[in-house]
Coordinates of N, CA, C and O in Angstrom, one line a residue:
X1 N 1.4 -17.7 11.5 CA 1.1 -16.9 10.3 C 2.3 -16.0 10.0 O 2.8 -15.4 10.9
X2 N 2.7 -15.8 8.6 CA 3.9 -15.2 8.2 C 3.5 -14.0 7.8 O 2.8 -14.1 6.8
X3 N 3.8 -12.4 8.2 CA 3.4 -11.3 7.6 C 4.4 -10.8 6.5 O 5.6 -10.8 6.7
X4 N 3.7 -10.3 5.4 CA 4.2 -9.7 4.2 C 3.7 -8.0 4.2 O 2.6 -7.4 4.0
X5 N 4.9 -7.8 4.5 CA 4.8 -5.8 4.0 C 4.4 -5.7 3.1 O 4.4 -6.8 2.6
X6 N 3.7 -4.8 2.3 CA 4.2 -4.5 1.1 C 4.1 -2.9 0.9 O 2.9 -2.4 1.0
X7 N 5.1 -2.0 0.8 CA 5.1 -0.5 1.3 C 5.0 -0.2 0.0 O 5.6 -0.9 -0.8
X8 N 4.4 0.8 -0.3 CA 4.2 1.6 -1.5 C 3.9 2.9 -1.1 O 3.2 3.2 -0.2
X9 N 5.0 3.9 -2.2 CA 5.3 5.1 -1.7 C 4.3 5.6 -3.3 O 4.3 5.4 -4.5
X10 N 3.5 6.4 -2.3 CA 2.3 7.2 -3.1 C 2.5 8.7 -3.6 O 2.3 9.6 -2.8
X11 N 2.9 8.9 -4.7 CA 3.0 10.3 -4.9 C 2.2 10.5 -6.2 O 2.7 10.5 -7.3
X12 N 0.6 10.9 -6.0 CA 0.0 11.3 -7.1 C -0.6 10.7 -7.7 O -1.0 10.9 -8.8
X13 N -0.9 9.4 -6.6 CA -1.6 8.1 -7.3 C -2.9 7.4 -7.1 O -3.3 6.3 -6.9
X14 N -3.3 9.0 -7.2 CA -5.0 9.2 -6.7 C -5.8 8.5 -7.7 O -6.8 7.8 -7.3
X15 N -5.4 8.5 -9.0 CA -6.3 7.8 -10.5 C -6.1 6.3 -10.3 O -7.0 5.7 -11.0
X16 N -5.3 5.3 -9.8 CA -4.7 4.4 -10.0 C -4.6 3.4 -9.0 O -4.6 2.2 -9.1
X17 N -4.5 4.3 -7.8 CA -4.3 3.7 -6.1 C -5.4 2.4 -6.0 O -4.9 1.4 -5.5
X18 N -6.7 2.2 -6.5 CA -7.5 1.5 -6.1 C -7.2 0.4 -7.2 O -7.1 -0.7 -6.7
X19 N -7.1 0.5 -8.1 CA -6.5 -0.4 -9.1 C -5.3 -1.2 -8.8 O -5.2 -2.3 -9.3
X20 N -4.3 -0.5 -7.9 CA -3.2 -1.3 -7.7 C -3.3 -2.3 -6.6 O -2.7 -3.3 -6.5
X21 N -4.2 -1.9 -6.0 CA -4.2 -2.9 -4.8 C -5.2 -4.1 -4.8 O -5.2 -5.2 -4.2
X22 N -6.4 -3.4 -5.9 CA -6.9 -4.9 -6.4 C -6.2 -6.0 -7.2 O -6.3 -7.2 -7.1
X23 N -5.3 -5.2 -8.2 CA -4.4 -6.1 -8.9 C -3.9 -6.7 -8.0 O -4.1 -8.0 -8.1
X24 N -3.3 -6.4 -7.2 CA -1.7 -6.7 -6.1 C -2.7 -7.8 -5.2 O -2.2 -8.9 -5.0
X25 N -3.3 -7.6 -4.9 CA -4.1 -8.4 -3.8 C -4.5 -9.8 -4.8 O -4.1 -10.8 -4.4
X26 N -5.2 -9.8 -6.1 CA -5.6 -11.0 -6.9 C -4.3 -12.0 -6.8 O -4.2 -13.1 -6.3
X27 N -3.0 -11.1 -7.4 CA -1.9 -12.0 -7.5 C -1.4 -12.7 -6.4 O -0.7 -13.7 -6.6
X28 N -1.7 -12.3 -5.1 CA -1.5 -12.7 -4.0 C -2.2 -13.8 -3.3 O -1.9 -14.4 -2.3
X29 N -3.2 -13.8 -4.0 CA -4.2 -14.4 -3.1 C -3.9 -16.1 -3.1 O -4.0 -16.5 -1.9
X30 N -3.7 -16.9 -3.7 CA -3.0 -17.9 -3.3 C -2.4 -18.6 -2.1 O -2.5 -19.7 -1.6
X31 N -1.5 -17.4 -1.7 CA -0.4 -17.0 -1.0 C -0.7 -16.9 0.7 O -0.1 -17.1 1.8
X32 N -2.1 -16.6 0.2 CA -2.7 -16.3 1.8 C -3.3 -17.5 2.3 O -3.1 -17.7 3.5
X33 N -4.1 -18.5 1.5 CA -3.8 -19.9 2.2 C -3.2 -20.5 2.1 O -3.5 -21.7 1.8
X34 N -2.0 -20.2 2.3 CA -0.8 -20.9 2.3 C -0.1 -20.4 4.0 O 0.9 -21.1 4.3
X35 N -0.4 -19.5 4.9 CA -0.2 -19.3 5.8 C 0.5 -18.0 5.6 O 1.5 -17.8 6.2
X36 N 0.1 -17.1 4.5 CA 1.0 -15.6 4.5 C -0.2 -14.9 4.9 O -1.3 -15.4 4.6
X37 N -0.1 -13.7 5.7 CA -0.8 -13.0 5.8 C 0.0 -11.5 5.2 O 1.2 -11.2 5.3
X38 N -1.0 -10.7 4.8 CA -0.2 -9.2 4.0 C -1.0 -8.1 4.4 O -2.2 -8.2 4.7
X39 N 0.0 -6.3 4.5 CA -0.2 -5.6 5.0 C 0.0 -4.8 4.0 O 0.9 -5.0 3.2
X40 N -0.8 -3.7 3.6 CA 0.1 -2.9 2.4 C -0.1 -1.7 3.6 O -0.9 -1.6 4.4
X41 N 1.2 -0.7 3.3 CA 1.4 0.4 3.7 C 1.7 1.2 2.9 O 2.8 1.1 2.3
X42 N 0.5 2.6 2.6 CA 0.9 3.3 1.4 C 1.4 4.5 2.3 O 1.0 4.9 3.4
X43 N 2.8 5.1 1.3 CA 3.2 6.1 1.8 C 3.1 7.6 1.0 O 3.7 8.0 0.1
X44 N 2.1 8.1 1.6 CA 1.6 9.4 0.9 C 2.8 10.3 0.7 O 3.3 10.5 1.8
X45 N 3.5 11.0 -0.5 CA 5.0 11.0 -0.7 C 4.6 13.0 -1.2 O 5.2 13.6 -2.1
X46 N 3.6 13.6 -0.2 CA 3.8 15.0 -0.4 C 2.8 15.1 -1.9 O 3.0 15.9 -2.8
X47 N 1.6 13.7 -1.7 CA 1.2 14.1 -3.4 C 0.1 15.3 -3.4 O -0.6 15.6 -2.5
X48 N 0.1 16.1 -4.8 CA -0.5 17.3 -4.9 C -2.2 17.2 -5.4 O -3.0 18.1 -5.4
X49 N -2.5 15.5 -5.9 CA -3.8 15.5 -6.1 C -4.8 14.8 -4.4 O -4.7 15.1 -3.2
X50 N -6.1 13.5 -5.3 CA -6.2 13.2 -3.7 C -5.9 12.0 -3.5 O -6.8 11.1 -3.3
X51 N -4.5 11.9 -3.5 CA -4.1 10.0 -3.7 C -4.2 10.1 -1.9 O -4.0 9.0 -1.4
X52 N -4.4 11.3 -0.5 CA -5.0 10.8 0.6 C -6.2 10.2 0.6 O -6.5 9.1 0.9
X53 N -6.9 11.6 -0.1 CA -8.3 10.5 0.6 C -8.5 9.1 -0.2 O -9.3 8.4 0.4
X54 N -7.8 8.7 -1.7 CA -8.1 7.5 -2.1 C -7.6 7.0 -1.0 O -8.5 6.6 -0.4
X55 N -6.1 6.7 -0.3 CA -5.6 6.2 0.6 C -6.4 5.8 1.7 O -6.4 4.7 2.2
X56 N -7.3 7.0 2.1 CA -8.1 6.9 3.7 C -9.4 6.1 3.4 O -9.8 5.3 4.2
X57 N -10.1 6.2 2.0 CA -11.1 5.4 1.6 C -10.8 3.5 1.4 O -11.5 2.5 1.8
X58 N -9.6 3.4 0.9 CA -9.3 2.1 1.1 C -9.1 2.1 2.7 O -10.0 1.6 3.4
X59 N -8.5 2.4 3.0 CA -8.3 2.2 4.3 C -9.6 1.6 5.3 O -9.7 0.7 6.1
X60 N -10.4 2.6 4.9 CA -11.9 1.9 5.8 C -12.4 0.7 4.8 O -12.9 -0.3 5.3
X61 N -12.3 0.8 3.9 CA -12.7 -0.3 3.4 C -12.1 -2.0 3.5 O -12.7 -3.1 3.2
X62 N -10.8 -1.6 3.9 CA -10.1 -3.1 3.9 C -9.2 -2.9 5.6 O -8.1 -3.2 5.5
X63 N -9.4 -2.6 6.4 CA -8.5 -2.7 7.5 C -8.7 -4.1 8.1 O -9.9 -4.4 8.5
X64 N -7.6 -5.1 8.3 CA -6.5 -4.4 8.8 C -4.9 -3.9 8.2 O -3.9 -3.3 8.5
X65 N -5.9 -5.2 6.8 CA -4.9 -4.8 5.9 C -4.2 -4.0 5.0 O -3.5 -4.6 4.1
X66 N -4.4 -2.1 5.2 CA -4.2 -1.5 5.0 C -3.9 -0.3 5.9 O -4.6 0.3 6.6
X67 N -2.5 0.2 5.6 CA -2.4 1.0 6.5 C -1.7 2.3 5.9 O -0.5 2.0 5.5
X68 N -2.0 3.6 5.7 CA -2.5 4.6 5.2 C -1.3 5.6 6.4 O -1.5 5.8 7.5
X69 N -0.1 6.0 5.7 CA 0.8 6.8 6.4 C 0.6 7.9 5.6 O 0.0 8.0 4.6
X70 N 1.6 9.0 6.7 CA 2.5 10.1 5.8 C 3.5 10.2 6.1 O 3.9 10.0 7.2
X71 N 4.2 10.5 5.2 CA 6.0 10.5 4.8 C 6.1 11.7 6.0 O 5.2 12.6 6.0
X72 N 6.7 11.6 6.5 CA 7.5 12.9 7.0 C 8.4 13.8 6.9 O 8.7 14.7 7.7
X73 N 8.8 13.3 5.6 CA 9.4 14.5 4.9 C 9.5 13.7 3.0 O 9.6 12.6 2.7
X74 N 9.4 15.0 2.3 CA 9.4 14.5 0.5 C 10.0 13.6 0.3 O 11.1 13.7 0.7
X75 N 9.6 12.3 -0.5 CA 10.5 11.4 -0.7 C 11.0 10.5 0.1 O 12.2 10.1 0.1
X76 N 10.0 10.0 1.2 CA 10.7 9.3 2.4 C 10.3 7.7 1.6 O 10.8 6.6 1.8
X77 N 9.4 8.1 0.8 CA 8.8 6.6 0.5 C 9.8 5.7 -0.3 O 10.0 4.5 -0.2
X78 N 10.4 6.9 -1.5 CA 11.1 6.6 -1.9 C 12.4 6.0 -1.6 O 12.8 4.9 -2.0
X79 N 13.2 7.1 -0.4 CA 14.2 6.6 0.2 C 13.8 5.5 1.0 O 14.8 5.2 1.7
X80 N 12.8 4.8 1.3 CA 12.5 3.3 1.9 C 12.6 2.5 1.3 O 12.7 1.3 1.9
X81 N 12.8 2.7 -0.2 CA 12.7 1.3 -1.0 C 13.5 1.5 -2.1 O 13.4 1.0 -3.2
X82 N 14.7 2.7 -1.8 CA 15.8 2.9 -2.6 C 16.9 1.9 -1.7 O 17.9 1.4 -2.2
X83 N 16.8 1.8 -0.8 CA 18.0 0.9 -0.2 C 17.8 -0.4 0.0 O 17.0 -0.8 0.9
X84 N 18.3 -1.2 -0.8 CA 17.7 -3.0 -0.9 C 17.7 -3.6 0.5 O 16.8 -4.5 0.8
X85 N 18.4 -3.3 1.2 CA 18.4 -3.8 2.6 C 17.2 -3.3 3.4 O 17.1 -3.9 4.4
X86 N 16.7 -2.9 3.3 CA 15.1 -2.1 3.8 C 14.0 -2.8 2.7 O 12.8 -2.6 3.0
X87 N 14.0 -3.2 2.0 CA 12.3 -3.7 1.5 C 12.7 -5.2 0.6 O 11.8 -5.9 0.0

C-alpha cells in the first residue's frame, strides 16, 4: 500500500476545515482502490478562531487518517509547502 500526505497548513479555517476534507477525500476516493492509502495532516498555523477544535473533532472522527498538529512556530505550515522540494 502506497501512502499519500496531504499537509494542509490551517490558519483560520474553522468555517471551512470540514468542507475541505470532505471535498478532498470524494476526489480521492478512486485512488484508494487502487492501492493508495492517504493521511491528511492539518497544520494549525497560530489560527485566532476554532480551526483547533474543528481540527481535534475531525480527528476523532476519522483516525487514522487524520492527523491534527501544531506549528511550532507562525507560519511553519506555510514554510512546509513554500519549498517545492518538501510537498
Amino acid at each position: 500500500m502506497n501512502t499519500v500526505d496531504i499537509i494542509a497548513p490551517c490558519y483560520n479555517e474553522a468555517a471551512g476545515l470540514d468542507l475541505f476534507y470532505l471535498r478532498t477525500m470524494e476526489s480521492i476516493e478512486g485512488l484508494q482502490n487502487r492501492g493508495y492509502e492517504f493521511r491528511f495532516i492539518f497544520v494549525n498555523d497560530g489560527s485566532k478562531d476554532d480551526t483547533l477544535q474543528v481540527m481535534m473533532h475531525l480527528a476523532q472522527q476519522h483516525p487514522p487518517e487524520l492527523i491534527p498538529k501544531m506549528a511550532a512556530s507562525l507560519e511553519a505550515g506555510h514554510d512546509c509547502c513554500a519549498a517545492p522540494s518538501t510537498c
